[in-house]
Coordinates of C-alpha atoms in Angstrom, one line a residue:
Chain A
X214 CA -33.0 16.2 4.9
X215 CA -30.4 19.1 5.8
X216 CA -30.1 19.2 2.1
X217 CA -33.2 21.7 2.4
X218 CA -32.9 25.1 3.1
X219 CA -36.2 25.8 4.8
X220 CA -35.2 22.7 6.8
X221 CA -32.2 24.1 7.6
X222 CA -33.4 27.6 8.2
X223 CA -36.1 25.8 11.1
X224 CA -33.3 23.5 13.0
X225 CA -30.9 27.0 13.1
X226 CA -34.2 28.9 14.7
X227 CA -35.1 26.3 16.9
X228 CA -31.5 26.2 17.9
X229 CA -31.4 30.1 18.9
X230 CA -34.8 29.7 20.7
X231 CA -33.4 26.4 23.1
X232 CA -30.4 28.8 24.2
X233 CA -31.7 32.4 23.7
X234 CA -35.2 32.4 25.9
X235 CA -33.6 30.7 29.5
X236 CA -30.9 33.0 29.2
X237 CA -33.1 35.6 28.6
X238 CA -35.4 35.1 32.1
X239 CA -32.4 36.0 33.3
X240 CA -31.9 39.3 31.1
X241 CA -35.5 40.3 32.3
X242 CA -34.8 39.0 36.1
X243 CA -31.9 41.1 36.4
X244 CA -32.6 43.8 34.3
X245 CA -29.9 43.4 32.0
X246 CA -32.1 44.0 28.5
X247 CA -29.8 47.3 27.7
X248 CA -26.9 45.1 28.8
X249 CA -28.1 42.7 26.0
X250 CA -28.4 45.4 23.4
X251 CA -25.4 46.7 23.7
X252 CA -23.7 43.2 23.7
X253 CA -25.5 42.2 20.4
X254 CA -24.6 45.7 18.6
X255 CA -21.2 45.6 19.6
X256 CA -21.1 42.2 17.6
X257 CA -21.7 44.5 14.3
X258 CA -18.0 45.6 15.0
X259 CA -17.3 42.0 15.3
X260 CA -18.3 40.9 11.9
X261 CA -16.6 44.0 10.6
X262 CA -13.0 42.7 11.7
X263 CA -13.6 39.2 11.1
X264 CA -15.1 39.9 7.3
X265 CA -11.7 42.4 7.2
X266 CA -8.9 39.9 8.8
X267 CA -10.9 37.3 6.7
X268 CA -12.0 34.8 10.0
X269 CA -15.2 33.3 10.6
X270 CA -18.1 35.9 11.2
X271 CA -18.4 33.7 14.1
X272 CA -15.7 34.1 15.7
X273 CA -15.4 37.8 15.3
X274 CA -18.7 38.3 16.7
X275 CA -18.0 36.1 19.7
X276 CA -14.7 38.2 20.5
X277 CA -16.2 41.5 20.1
X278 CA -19.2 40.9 21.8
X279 CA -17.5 39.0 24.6
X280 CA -15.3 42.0 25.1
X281 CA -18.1 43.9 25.5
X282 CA -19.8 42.7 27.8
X283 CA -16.8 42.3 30.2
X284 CA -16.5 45.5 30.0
X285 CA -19.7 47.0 30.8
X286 CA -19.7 43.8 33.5
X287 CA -17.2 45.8 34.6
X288 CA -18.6 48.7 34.9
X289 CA -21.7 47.6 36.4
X290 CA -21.8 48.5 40.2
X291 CA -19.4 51.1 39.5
X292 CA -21.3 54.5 40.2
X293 CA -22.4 54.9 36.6
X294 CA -25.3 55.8 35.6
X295 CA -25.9 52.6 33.7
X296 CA -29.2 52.9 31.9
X297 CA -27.3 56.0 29.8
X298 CA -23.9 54.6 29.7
X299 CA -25.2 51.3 28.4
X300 CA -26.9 53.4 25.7
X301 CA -24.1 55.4 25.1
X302 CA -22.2 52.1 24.2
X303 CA -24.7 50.0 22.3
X304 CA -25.4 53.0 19.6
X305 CA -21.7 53.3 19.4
X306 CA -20.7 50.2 18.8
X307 CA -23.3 49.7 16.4
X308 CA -22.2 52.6 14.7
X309 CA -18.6 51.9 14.7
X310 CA -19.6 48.9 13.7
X311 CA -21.4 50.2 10.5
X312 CA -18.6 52.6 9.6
X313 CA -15.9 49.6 10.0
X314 CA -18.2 47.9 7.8
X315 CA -18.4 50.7 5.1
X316 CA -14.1 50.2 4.8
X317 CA -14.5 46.7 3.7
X318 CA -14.9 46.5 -0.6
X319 CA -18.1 44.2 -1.5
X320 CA -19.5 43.9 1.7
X321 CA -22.2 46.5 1.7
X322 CA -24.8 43.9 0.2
X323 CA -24.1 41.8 2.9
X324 CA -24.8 44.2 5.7
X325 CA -28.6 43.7 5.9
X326 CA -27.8 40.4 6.2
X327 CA -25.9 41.4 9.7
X328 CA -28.2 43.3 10.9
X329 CA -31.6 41.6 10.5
X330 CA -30.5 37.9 10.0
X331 CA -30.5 35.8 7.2
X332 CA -31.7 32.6 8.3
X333 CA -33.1 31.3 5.1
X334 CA -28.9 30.9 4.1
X335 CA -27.8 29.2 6.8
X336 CA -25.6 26.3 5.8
X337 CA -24.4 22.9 7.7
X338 CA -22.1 24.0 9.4
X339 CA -23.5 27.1 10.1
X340 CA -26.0 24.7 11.8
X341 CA -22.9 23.7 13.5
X342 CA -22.0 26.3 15.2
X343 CA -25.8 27.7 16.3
X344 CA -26.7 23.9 17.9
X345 CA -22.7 23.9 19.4
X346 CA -22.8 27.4 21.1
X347 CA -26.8 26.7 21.8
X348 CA -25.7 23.0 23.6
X349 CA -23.2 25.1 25.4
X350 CA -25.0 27.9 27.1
X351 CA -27.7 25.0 28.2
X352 CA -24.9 23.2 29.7
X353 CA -23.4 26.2 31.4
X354 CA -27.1 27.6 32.8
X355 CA -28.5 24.0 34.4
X356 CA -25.1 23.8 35.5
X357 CA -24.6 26.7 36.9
X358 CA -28.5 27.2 37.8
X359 CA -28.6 27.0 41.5
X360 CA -26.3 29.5 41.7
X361 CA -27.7 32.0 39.5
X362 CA -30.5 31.6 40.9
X363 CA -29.6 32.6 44.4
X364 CA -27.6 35.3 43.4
X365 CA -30.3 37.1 41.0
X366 CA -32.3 36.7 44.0
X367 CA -30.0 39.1 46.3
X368 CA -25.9 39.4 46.1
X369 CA -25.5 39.4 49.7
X370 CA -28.0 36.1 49.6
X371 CA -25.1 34.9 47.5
X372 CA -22.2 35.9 49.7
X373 CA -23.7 33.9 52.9
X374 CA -24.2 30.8 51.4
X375 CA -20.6 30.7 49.6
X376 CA -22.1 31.7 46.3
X377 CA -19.6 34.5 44.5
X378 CA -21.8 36.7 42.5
X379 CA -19.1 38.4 40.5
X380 CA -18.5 34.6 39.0
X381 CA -22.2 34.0 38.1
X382 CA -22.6 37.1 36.6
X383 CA -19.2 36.0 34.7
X384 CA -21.4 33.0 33.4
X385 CA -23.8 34.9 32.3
X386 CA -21.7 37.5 29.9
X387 CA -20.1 34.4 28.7
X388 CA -24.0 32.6 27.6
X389 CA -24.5 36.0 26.9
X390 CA -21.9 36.8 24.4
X391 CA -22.1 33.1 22.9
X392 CA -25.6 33.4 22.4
X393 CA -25.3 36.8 20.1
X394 CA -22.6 35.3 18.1
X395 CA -25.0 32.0 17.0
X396 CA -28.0 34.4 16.7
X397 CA -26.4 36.8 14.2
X398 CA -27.3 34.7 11.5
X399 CA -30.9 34.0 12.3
X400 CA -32.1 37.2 13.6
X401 CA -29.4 39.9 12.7
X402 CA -27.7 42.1 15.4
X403 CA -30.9 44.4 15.6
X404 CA -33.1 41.8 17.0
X405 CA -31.2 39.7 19.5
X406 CA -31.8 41.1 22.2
X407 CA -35.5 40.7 21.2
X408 CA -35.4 36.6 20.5
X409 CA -33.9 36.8 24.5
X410 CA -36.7 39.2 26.0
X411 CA -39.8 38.6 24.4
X412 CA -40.0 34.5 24.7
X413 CA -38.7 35.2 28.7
X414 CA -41.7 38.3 29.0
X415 CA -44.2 36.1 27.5
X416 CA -43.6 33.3 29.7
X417 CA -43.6 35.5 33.0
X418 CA -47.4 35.7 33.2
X419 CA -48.0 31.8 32.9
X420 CA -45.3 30.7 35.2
X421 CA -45.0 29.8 39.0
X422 CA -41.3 29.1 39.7
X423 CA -38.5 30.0 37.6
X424 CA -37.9 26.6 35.8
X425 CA -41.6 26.8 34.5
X426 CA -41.0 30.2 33.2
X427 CA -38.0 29.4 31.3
X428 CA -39.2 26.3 30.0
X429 CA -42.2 28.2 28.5
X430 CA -40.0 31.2 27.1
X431 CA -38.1 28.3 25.1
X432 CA -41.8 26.8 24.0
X433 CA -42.4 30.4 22.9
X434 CA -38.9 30.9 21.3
X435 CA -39.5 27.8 19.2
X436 CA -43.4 28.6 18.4
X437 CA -41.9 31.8 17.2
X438 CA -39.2 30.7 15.3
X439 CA -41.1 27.9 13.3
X440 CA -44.5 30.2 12.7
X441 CA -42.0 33.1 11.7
X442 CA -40.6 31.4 9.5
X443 CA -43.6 29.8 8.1
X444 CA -45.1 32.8 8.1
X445 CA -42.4 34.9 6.6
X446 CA -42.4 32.1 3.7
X447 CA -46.1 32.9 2.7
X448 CA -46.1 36.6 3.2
X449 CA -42.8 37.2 1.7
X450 CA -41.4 39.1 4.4
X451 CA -38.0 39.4 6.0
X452 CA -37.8 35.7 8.2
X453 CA -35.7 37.3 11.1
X454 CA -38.3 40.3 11.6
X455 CA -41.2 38.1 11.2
X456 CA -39.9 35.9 13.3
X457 CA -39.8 38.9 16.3
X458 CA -43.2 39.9 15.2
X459 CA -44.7 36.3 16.1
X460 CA -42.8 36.5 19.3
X461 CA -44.1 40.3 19.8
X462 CA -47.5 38.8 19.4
X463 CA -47.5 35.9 21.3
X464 CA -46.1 38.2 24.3
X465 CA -49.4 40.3 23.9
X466 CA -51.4 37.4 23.8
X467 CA -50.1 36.1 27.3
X468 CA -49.9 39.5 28.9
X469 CA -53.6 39.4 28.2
X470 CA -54.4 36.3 30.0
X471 CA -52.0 37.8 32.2
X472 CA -54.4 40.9 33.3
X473 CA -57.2 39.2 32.9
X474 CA -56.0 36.5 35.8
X475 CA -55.1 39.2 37.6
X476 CA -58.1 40.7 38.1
X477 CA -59.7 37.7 38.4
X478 CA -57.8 36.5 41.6
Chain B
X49 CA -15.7 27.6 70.3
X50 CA -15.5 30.5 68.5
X51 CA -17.5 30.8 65.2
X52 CA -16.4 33.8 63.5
X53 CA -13.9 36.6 64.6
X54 CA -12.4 40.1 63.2
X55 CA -9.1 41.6 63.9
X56 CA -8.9 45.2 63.4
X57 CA -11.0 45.5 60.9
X58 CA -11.4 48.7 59.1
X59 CA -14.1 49.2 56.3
X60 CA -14.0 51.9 53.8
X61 CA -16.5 53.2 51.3
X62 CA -14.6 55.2 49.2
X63 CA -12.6 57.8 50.6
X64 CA -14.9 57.3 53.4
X65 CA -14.1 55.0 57.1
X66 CA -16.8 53.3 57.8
X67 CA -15.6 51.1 60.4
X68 CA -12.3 51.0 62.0
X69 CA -10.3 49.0 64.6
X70 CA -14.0 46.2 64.6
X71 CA -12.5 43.8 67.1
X72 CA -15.4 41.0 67.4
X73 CA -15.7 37.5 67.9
X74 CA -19.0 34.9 68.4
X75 CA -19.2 32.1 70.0
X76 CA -21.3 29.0 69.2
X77 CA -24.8 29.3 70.7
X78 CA -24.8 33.1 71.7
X79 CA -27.7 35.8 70.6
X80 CA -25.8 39.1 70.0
X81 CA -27.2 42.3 68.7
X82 CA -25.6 45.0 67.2
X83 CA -27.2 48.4 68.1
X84 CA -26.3 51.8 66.3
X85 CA -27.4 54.6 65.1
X86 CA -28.2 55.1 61.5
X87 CA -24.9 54.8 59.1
X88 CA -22.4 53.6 62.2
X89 CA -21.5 50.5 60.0
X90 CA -23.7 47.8 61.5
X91 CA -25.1 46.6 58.0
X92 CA -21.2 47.4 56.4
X93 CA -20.1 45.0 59.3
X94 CA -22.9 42.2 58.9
X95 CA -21.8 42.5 55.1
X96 CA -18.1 42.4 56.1
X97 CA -18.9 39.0 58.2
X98 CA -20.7 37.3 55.6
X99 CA -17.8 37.7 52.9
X100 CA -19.9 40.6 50.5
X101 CA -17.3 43.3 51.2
X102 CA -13.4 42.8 51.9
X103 CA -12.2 44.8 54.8
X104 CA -9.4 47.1 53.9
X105 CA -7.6 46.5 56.6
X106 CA -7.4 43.5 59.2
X107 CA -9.4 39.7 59.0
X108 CA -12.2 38.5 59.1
X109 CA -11.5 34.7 60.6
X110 CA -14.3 31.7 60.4
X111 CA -14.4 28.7 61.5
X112 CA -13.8 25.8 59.1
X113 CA -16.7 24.8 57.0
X114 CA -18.9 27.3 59.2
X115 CA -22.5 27.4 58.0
X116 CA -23.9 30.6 57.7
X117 CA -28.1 31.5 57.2
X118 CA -28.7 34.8 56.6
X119 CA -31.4 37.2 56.4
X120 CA -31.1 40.4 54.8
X121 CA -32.6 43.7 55.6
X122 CA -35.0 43.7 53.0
X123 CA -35.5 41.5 49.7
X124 CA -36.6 43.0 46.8
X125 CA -37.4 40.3 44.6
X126 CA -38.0 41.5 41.1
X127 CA -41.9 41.2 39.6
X128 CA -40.2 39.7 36.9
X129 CA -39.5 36.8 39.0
X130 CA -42.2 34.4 39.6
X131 CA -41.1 32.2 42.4
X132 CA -43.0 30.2 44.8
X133 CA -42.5 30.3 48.6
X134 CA -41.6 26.5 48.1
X135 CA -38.9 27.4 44.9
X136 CA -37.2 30.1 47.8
X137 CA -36.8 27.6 50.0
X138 CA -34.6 25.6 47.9
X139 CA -32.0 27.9 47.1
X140 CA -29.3 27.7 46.8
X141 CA -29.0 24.1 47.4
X142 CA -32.4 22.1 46.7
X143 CA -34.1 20.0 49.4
X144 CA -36.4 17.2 49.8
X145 CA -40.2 18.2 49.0
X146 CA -40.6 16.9 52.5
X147 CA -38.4 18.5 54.3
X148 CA -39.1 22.4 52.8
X149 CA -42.6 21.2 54.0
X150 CA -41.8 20.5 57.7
X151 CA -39.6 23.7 57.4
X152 CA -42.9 26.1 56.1
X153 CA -44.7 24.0 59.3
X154 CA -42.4 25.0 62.0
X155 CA -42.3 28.7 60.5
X156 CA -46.2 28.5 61.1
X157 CA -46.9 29.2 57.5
X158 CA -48.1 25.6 56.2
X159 CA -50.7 26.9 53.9
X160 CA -48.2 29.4 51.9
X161 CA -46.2 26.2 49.9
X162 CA -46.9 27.6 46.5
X163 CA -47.8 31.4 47.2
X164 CA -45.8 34.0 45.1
X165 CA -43.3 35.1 47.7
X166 CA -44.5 38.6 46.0
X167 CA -48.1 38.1 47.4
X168 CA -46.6 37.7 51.0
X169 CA -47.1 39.9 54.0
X170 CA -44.4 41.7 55.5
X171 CA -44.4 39.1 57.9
X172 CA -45.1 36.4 56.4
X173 CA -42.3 36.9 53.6
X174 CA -39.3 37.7 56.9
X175 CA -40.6 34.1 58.1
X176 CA -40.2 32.4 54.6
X177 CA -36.9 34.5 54.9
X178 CA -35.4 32.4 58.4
X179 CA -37.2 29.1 57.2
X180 CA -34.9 29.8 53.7
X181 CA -31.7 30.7 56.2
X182 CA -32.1 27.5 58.6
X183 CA -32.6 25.0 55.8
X184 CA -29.1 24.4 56.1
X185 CA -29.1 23.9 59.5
X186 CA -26.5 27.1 60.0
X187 CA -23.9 27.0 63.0
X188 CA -24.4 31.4 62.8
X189 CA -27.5 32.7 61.6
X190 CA -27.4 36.9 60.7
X191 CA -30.0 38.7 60.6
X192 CA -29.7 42.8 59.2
X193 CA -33.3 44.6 60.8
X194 CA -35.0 41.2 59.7
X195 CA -38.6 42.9 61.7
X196 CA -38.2 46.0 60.0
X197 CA -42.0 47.5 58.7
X198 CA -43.3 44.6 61.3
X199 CA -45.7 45.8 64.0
X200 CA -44.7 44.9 67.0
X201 CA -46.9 41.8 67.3
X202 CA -45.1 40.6 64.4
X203 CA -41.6 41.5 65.1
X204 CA -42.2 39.9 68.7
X205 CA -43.5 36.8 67.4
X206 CA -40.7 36.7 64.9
X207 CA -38.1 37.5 68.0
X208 CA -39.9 34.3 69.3
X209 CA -39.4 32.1 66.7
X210 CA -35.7 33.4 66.9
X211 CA -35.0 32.3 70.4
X212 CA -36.7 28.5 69.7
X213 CA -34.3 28.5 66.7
X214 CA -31.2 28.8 68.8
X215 CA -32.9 26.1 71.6
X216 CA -33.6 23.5 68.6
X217 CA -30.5 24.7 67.0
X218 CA -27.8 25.6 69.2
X219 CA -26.8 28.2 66.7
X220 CA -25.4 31.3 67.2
X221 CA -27.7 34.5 66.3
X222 CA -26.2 37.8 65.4
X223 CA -28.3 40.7 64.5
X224 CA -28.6 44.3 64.1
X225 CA -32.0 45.7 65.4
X226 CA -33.3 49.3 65.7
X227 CA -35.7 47.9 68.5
X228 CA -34.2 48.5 71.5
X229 CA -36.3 47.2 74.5
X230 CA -37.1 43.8 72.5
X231 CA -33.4 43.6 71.3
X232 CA -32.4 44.3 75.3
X233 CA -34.0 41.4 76.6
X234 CA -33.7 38.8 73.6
X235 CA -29.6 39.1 73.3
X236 CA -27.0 37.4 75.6
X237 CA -25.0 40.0 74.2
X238 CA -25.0 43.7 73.0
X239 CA -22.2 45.7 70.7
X240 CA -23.1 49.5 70.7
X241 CA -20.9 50.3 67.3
X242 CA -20.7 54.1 66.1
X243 CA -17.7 54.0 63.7
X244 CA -16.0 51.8 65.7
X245 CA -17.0 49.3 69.1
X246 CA -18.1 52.0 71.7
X247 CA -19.1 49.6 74.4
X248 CA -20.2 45.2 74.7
X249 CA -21.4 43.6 77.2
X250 CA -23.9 42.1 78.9
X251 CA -27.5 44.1 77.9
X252 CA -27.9 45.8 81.1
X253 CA -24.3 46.8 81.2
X254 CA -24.2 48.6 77.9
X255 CA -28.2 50.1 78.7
X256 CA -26.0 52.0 81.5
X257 CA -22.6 52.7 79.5
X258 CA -22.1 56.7 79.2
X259 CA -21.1 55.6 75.2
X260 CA -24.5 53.7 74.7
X261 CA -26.5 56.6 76.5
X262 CA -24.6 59.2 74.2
X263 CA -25.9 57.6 71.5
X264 CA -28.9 57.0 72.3
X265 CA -29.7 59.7 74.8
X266 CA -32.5 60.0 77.6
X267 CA -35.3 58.9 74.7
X268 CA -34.5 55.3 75.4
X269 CA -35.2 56.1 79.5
X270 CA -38.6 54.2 78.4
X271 CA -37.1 51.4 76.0
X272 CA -34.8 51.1 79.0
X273 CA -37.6 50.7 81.7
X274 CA -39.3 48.3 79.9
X275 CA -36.2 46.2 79.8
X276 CA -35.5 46.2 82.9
X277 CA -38.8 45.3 84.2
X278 CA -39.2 42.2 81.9
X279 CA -35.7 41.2 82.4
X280 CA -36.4 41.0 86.8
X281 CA -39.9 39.0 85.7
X282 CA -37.6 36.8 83.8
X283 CA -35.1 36.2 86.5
X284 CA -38.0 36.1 89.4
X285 CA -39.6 33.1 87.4
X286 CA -37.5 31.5 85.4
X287 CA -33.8 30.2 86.8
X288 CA -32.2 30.0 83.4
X289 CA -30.8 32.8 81.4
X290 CA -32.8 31.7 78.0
X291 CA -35.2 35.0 78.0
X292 CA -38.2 33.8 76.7
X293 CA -38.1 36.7 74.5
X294 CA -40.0 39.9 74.9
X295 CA -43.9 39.0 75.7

């Protein structure tokens, strides 16, 4: 069954989708989409030094992008401006990224494949990695839930009840950074941040407590993934792109009901 | 026995003293209130006792396995965020379905179960607020200008609800209030803190302190009246010290 690629291609969306949309109600509850960005283009860099030092893409990635987030994690509550400093460091890490990239002999075909995903290549173990690291930051979010939770809700909320929310937003660069490095296969750096908003902003106009939201993002991640793909197949178009376009549209969809509920109540 | 204590502690923001030399302690069942002008360090100090900031200098001391519910100064709880008044309650540890609904009952909100906390009322959401801060049955409950934007109705009702919460209780309530003729007569207790701990005592002692008065001058001669006057109707009918709040 593995043994066909547009099987494969579905199980490694699916597997982005289960991690990417309840990590990303959290993106969208904390207002950490720039933080996302500039996580996922760092990884560009990532894939740079691994494809130069000749180590998994994976790993790279995961490194680079890891580092990254720690340190704008870091920076966070600092006094910066953060909106333009985390802009400052996504476009530059992209574009260090890109430049790294441009050292490395025979690579340049490859880039595209970086940026926007190619999912229709993704091998076994490939599919691996993506259900591994997926498995992972689902383990580390219901675990860890409660807590996050709480502390999204206020950091001094945290503090009185014995919640430290310097370690759950630790948890959350660590889903954060795993998640880009499974994703940069199916979606590309470009659009990470996009498979963790979008399902999360599509769910939040159907959705009464938090669990229901995120359940529903992942429902929309996986809708997306699969009719992106299907999609994508019949129109001929990039899979990763088309695969953010279904989620785009979906998130329209529900905003929609959205308003109209709204002015209905 | 003493719940939580601080030994010179000094808070900095910055470059910037905040607090200095905060010599405090509470004891189990006590209502104290923290009065102060704007930026004299009451919400640095509430944030201090609750473990959010690290004092630069001295300790903050609390007692084993103390329980603390607290209520902040304001929640902003992101649209993004759909959460029922129900979900609130059960953070951050969940609780029996019953049990958040007896807690919604004794709050007097039993119809709002599975109202957006967003679609509350200022008053409404402050009570969803203490119901969320006493679902662990706290040994300290804090509370930062929990009846700010109330009208007075609603921040006496809430002042109400505070006192039965210390009867059923028997927990210790510390709070920082601008209100100052409500806060006189609800508080076993009051610390006037500018910088430091100008004056404590008992709320008619520190309503006459030359520090309290400095700070709060001749505008409080009203506030001050007022306390007085529900504080000798208290005492003329009642025998215990348990204020019944301000009517």
């Amino acid at each position: 069954m593995l043994d066909d690629f547009l099987i494969r291609a579905a199980l490694a969306g699916l597997g982005v989708a289960v991690a990417a949309a309840p990590l990303g109600c959290f993106v969208v509850w904390r207002r950490m989409a720039y933080f996302g960005d500039a996580t996922a283009h760092a990884a560009i860099l990532g894939v740079a030094l691994a494809l130069g030092f000749s180590m998994s893409v994976f790993t790279g990635a995961l490194v680079v992008a890891l580092a990254m987030a720690l340190t704008v994690s870091a920076l966070s509550g600092r006094g910066y401006a953060m909106d333009t400093l985390l802009g400052v460091m996504a476009h530059s890490a992209l574009a260090f990224g890109l430049v790294a990239v441009s050292f490395l002999q025979g690579v340049r075909i490859d880039l595209m494949a970086y940026l926007f995903g190619d999912i229709l290549a993704v091998d076994k173990t490939d599919l691996m990695v993506i259900w591994g690291g997926a498995m992972l930051v689902l383990a580390l979010l219901v675990w860890r839930w409660q807590a996050l939770l709480t502390a999204t809700l206020g950091s001094d909320l945290a503090y009185a009840s014995g919640v430290d929310p310097k370690r759950e937003q630790l948890v959350l660069t660590l889903a954060l950074a795993l998640v880009v490095a499974v994703a940069i296969k199916v979606v590309g750096v470009l659009l990470i941040a996009a498979m963790l908003i979008i399902p999360a902003a599509a769910a939040r106009p159907l959705s009464s407590t938090p669990e229901r939201m995120a359940a529903i993002a992942v429902l929309i991640g996986m809708v997306s993934a699969l009719g992106g793909l299907k999609l994508s197949f019949m129109l001929d178009t990039p899979t990763g792109p088309t695969i953010v376009c279904v989620a785009a549209i979906i998130f329209s969809a529900t905003s929609t009901i959205g308003l109209i509920n709204r002015n209905a109540a | 026995m003493t719940l939580i204590e601080t030994r010179s502690v000094e808070i900095r923001h910055g470059a910037n003293t905040v607090l200095h030399d905060v010599n405090l302690s509470i004891e189990r069942g006590e209502i104290v209130t923290i009065v102060g002008p704007n930026g004299s360090g009451k919400s640095s100090l509430l944030r201090a006792l609750i473990g959010a900031i690290r004092p630069a200098r001295g300790s903050v001391t609390r007692k084993p396995g103390l329980r603390i519910g607290y209520v902040p100064q304001s929640l902003h709880i992101d649209l993004t965020l759909p959460i029922t008044a129900r979900r609130f309650l059960s953070l951050p540890r969940r609780h029996a379905s019953a049990d958040v609904d007896k807690a919604l009952e004794q709050a007097g909100l039993p119809d709002l179960h599975d109202r957006q906390m967003a679609d509350l009322s200022g008053g409404q959401f402050q009570r969803v607020q203490l119901a969320r801060a006493l679902m662990e049955k706290p040994d300290l409950l804090i509370l930062d200008e929990a009846t700010q934007g109330l009208d007075q109705p609603g921040s006496a009702a809430f002042y109400r609800r505070i006192e039965e919460v210390r009867r059923d209780l028997g927990c210790a309530v510390l709070m920082v209030s601008h209100e100052l003729h409500v806060v006189m007569s609800a508080s076993d207790r009051v610390i006037c803190l500018n910088g430091h701990i100008c004056c404590e005592g008992k709320p008619e002692v520190v309503a006459s302190a030359p520090e309290y008065r400095a700070i709060f001058g001749s505008g409080t001669g009203g506030a001050l009246a007022l306390y007085r006057h529900d504080h000798d109707h208290h005492h003329d009918h009642a025998c215990d010290h348990d204020h019944e709040a301000a009517e």
